[in-house]
Coordinates of C-alpha atoms (C1' of nucleotides) in Angstrom, one line a residue:
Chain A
X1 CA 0.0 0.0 0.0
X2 CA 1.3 3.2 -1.2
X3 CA 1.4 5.7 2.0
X4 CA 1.5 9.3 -0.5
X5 CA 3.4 12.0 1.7
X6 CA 0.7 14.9 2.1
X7 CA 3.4 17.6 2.8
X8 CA 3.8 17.7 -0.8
X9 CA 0.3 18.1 -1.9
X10 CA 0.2 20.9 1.2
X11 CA 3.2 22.8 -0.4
X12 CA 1.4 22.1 -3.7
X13 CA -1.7 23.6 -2.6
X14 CA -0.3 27.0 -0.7
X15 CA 1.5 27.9 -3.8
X16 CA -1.6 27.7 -5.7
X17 CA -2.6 31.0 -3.6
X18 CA 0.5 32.3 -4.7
X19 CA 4.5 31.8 -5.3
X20 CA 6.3 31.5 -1.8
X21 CA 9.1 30.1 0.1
X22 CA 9.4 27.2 2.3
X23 CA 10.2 29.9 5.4
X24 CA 6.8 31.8 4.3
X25 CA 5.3 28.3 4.0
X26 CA 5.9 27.1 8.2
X27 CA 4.6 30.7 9.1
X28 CA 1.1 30.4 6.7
X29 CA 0.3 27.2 7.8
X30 CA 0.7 28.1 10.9
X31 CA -1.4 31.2 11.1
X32 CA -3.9 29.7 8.9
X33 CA -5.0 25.9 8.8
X34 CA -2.4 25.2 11.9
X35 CA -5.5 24.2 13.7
X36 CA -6.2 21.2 11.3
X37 CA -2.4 20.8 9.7
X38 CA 1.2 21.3 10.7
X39 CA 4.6 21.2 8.8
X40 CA 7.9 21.6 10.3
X41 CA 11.4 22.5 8.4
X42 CA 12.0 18.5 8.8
X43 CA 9.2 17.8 6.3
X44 CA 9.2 21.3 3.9
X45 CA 12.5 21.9 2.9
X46 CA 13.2 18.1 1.7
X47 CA 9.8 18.1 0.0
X48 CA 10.6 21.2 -2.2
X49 CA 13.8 19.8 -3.3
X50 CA 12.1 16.3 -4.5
X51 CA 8.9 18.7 -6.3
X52 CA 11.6 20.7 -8.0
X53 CA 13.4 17.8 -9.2
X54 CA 10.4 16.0 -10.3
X55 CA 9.2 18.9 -12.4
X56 CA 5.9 20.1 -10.2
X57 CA 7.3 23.7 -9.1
X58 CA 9.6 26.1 -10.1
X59 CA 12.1 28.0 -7.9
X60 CA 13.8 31.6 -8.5
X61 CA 16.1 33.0 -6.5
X62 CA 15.9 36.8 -5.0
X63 CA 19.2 37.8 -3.8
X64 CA 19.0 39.6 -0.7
X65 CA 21.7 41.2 1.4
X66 CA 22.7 40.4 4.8
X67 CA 20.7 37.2 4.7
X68 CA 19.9 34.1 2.8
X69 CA 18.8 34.3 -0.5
X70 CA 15.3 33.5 -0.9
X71 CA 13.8 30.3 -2.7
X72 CA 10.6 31.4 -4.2
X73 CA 8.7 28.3 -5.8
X74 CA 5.7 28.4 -8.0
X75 CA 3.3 25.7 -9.6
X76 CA 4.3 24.6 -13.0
X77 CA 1.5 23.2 -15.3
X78 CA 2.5 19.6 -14.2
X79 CA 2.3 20.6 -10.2
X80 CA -1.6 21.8 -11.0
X81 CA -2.2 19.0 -12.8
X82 CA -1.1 16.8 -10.0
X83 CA -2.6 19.4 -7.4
X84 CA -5.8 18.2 -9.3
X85 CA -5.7 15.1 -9.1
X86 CA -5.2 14.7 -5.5
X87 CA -8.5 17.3 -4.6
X88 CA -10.2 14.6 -7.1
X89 CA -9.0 11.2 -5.1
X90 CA -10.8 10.1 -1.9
X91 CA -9.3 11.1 1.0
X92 CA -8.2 8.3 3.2
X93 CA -9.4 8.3 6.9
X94 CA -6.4 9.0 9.4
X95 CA -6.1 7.2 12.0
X96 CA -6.5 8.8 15.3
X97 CA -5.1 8.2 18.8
X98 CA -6.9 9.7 21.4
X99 CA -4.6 9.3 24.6
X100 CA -7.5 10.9 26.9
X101 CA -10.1 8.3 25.7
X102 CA -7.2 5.9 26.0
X103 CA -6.7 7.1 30.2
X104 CA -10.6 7.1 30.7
X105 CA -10.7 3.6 29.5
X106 CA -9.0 2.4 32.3
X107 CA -10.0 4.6 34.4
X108 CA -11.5 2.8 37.4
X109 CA -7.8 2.2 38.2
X110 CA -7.6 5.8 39.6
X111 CA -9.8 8.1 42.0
X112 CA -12.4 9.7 40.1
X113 CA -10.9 13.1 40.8
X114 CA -7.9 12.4 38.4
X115 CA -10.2 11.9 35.6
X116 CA -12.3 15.1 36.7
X117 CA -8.9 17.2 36.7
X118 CA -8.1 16.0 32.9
X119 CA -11.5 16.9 31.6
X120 CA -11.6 20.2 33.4
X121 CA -8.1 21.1 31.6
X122 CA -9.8 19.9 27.8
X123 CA -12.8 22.0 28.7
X124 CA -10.6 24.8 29.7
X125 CA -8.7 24.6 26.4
X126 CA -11.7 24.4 24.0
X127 CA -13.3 26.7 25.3
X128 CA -10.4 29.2 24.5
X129 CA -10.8 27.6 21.6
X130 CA -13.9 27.7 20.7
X131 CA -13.4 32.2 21.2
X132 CA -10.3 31.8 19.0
X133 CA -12.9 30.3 15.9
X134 CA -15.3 32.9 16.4
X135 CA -13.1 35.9 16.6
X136 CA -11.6 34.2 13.2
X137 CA -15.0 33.9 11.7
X138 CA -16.4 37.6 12.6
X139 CA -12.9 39.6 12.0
X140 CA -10.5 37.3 10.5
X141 CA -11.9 35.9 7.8
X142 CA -13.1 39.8 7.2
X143 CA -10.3 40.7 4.3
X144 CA -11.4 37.6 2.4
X145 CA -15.1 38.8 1.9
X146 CA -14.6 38.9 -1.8
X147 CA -12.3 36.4 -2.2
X148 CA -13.7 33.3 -4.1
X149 CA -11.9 31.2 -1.4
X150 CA -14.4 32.8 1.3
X151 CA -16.6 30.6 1.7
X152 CA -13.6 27.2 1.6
X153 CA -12.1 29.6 4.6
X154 CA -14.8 30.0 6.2
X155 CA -16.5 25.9 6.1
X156 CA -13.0 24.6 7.7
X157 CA -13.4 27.2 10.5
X158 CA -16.6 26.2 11.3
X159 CA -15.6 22.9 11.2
X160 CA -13.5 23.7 14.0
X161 CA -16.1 25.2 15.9
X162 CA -19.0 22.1 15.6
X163 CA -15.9 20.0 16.9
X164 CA -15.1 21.9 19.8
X165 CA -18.4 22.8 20.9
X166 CA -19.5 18.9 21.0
X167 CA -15.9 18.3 22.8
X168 CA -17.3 21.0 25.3
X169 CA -20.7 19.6 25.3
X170 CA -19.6 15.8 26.1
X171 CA -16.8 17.6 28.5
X172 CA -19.8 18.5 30.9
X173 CA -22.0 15.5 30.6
X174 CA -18.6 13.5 31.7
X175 CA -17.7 16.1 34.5
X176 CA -21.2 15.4 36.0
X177 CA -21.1 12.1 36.3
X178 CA -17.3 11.7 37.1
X179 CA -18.3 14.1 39.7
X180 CA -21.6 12.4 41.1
X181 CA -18.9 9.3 41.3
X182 CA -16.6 10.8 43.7
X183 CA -19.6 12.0 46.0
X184 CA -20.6 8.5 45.9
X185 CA -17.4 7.4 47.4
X186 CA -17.2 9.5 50.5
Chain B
X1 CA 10.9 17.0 24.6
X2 CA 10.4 13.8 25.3
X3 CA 8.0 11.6 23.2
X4 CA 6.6 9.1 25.5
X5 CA 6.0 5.7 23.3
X6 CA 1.9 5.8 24.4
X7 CA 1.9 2.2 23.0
X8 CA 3.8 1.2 26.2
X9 CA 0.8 2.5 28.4
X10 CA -1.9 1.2 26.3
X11 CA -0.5 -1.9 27.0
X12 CA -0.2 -1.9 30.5
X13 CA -3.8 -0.5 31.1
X14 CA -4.6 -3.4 29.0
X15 CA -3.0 -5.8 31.3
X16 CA -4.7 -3.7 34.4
X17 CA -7.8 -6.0 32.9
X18 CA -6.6 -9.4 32.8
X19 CA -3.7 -10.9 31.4
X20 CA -3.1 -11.6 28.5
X21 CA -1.1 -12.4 25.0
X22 CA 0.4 -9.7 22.5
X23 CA -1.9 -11.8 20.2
X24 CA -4.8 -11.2 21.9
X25 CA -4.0 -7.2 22.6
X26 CA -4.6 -6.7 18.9
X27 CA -7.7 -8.2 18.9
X28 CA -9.5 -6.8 22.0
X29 CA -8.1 -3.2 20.6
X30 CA -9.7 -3.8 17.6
X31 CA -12.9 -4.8 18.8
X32 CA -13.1 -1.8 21.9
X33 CA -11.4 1.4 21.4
X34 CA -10.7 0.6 17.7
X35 CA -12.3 3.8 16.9
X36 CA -10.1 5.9 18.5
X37 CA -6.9 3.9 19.5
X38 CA -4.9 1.3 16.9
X39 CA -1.8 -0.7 17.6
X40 CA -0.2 -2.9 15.0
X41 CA 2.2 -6.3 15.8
X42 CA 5.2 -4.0 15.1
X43 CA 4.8 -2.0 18.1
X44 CA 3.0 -4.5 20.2
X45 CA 5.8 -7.2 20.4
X46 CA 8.9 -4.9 20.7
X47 CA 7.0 -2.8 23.8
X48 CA 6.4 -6.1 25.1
X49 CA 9.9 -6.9 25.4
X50 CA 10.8 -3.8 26.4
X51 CA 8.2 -4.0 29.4
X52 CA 9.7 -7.3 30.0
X53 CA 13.1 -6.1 30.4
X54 CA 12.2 -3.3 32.9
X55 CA 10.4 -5.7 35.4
X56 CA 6.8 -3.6 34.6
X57 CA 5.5 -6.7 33.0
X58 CA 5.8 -10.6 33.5
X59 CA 5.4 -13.6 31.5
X60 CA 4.4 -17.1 31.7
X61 CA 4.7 -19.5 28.4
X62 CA 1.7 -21.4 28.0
X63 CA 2.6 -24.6 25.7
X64 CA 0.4 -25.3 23.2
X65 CA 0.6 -28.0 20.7
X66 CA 0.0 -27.6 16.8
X67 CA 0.5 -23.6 17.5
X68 CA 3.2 -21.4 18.8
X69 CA 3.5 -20.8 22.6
X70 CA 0.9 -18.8 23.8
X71 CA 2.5 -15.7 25.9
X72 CA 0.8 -14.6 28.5
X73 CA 1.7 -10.8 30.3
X74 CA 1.0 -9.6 32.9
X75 CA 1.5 -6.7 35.7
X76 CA 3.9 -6.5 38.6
X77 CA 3.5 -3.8 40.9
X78 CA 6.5 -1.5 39.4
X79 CA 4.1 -1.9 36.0
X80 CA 0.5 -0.8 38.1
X81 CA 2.8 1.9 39.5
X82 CA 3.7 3.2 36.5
X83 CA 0.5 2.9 34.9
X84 CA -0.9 4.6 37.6
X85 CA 1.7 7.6 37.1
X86 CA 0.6 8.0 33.2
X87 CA -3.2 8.2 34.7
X88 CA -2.3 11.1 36.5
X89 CA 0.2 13.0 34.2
X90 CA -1.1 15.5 31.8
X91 CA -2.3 14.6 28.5
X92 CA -0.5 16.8 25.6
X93 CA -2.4 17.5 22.8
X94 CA -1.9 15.0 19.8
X95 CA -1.3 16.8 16.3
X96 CA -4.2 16.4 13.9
X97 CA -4.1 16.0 10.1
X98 CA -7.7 16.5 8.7
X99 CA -7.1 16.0 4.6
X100 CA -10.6 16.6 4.0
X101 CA -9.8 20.4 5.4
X102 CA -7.0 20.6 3.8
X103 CA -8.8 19.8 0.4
X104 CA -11.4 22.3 1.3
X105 CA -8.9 25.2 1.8
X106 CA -7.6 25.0 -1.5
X107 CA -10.9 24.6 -2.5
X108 CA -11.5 27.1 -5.3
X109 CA -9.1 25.4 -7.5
X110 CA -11.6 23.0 -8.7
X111 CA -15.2 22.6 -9.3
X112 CA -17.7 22.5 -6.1
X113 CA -19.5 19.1 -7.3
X114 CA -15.7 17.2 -6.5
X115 CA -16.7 18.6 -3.0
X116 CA -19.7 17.6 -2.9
X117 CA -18.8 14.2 -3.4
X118 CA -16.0 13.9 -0.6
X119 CA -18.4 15.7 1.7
X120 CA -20.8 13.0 1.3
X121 CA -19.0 10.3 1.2
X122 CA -18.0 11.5 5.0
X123 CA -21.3 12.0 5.9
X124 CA -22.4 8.5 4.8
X125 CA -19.5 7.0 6.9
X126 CA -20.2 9.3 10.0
X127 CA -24.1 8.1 9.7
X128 CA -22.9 4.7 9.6
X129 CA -20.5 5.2 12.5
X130 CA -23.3 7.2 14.3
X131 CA -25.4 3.9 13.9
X132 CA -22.3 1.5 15.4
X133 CA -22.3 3.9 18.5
X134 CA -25.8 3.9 19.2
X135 CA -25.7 -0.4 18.6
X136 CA -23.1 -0.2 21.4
X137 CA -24.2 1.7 23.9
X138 CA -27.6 0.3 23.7
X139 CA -27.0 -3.5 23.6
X140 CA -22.6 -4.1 23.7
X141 CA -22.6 -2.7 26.8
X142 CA -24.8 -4.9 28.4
X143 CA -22.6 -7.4 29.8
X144 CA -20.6 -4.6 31.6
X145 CA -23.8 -2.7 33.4
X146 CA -22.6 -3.8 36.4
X147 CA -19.0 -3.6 36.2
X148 CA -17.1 -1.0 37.9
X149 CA -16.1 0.2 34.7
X150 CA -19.6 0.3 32.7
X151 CA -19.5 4.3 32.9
X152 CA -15.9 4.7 31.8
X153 CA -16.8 2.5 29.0
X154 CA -20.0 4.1 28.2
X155 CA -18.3 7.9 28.4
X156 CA -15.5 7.0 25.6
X157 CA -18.6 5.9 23.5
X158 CA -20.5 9.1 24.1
X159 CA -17.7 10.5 22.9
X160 CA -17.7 8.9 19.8
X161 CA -21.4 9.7 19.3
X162 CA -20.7 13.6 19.7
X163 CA -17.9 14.4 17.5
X164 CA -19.8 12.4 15.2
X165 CA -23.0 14.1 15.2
X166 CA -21.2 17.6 15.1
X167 CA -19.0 16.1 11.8
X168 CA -22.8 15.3 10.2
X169 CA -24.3 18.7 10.8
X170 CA -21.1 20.4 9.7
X171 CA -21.7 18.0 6.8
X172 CA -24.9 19.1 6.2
X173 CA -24.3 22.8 6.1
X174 CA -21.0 22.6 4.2
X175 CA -22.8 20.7 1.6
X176 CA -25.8 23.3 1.4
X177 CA -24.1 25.7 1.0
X178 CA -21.6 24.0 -1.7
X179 CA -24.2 23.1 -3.9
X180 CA -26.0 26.6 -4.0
X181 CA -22.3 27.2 -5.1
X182 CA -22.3 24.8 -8.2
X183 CA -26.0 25.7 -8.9
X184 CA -25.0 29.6 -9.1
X185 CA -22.2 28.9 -11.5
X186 CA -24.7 27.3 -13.9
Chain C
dG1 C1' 24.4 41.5 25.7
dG2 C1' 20.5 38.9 24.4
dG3 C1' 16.3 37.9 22.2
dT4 C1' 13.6 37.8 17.9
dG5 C1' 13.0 37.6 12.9
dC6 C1' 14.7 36.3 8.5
dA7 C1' 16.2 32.2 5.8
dT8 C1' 18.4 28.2 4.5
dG9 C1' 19.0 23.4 5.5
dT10 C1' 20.5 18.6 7.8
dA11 C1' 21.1 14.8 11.3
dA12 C1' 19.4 12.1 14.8
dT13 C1' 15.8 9.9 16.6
dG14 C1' 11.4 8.1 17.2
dG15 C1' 6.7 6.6 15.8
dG16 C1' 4.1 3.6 13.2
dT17 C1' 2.3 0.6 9.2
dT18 C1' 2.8 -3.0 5.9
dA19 C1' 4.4 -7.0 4.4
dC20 C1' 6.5 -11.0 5.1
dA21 C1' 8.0 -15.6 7.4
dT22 C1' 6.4 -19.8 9.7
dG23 C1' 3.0 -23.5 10.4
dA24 C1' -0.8 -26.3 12.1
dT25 C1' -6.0 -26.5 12.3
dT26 C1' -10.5 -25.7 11.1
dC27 C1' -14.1 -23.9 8.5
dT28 C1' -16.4 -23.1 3.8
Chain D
dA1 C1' -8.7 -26.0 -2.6
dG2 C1' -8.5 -22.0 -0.3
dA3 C1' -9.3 -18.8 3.4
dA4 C1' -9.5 -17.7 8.2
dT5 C1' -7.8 -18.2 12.9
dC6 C1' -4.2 -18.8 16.2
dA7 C1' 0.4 -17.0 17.4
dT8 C1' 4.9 -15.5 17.3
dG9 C1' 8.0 -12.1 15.5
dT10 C1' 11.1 -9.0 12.2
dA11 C1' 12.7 -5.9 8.3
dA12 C1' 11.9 -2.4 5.3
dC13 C1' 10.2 1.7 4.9
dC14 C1' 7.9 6.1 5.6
dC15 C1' 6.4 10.0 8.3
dA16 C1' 7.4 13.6 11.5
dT17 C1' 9.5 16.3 15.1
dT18 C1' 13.3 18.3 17.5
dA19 C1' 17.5 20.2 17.7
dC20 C1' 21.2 22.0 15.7
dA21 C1' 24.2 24.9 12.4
dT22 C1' 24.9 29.4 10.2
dG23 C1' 24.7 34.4 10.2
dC24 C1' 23.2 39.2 9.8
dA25 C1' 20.1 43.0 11.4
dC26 C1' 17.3 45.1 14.6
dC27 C1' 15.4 46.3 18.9
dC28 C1' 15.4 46.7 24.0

DNA sequence: GGGTGCATGTAATGGGTTACATGATTCT
DNA sequence: AGAATCATGTAACCCATTACATGCACCC
């Protein structure tokens, strides 16, 4: 079974926006879909150099003075081409691994309060969260208004936010009952 | 930073159940928190040995005839110890790769109806996931009702059954809204 | 003087899956 | 005859992160 490395059909897909290089691409990602997808140097800078030598981007290089030059790549007809074809294919499910599903499992090993403390700490964070989406979806996503992209923006942020409120949702339902549990006890 | 091998604690909480074989680890995985923990033979039987080798496990060989020797682990009190330590450390956040997002971002490079399709194809397997959950907690769980451990079981299947509803109603939007899309461009 | 940003990149290490090897038994 | 189940395990490979190396400019 072919295991197809998705870093290059990221890079593939951020320089279909426009022509940037692998610094730029860390710092987009991050600012943008980090939520849902991260790249590290480790996985960019290799990847460019095996696109560029297989034809799918171009690179220029800008000269600059007192620091590195910079790579700018860009798409060649081949790299859209195979850009394409990937946003045709099915997507494979990933395979998750959900270490606080994993400690609840075997929970009754613990006290109760343990497992209270852990849930309290995910609720905490999605909630945080959950403000972060909705600041992004009334003013972030602002400059993109007209942008054909919008709307593509906009659906993975909300994605976000239906996740995070059901993680916040089942949060409480588990809190009360974890809770009611330790009563129990005493 | 450290990167705890999680595979080691799956196993011992595992073995907090019952004993058992390497063998059988797969299997009961598979069939219980397959949908949100996996483990393969190639990290099963090297963090068995490694367990071995630090005193947090023990093994007896069970002879059998026509079939290899059956292994069977199990906990020493150094292992519950440590189990116990994982149970009460703080769970980092695992790194999440959504493809589907990913697709949808770079979105306006091809035409909505290739969305469409990988949209629903999600939501069909999300019903039919939705469906599994419900079979479980209604009737699987059964045998456990009484088991100190029912509601710890029960709570990682509610789980399941949130973050799946909130994927189908994010699929249900996203799709509304992406077929108004290819409708307008008509 | 020290942190941060720009900008390239690699090496070490670890995490994880797939495929294979072996081999008897039982089910279809 | 062929597939599945039981049961061990390893080797090849890929994916991914972290840490490091380099070095100038700028700001506090």
């Amino acid at each position: 079974m072919r295991r197809t490395n998705k870093t290059e059909f990221a890079i593939l897909g951020l320089l279909s926006l426009y022509p940037m290089s692998g610094y730029h691409m860390k710092a987009f990602i991050a600012q943008s879909i980090g939520f849902f997808w991260q790249e590290s140097y480790g996985q960019i800078y290799p990847a460019l150099r095996k696109l560029l030598s297989r034809g799918l981007i171009d690179r220029k290089v800008r000269r600059q003075k007192s620091r590195p030059d910079r790579h700018v790549y860009s798409l060649t007809a081949r790299g859209r081409e195979r850009l394409s074809e990937w946003l045709h294919a099915e997507t494979d499910p990933e395979p998750v691994r959900q270490e606080l599903l994993l400690k609840l499992f075997f929970g009754p090993t613990v006290d109760a309060k343990v497992h209270v403390q852990h849930v309290q700490t995910l609720l905490e964070q999605q909630t945080e969260r959950l403000k972060t989406f909705e600041r992004i979806e009334k003013t972030g996503l602002k400059p993109y208004e007209n942008d054909p992209a919008y709307p593509f923006y906009r659906s993975t942020v909300r994605y976000g936010q239906y996740i995070t409120r059901a993680r916040m949702r089942w949060c409480r339902e588990t809190l009360a009952w974890l809770r009611n549990q330790a009563d129990d006890k005493q």
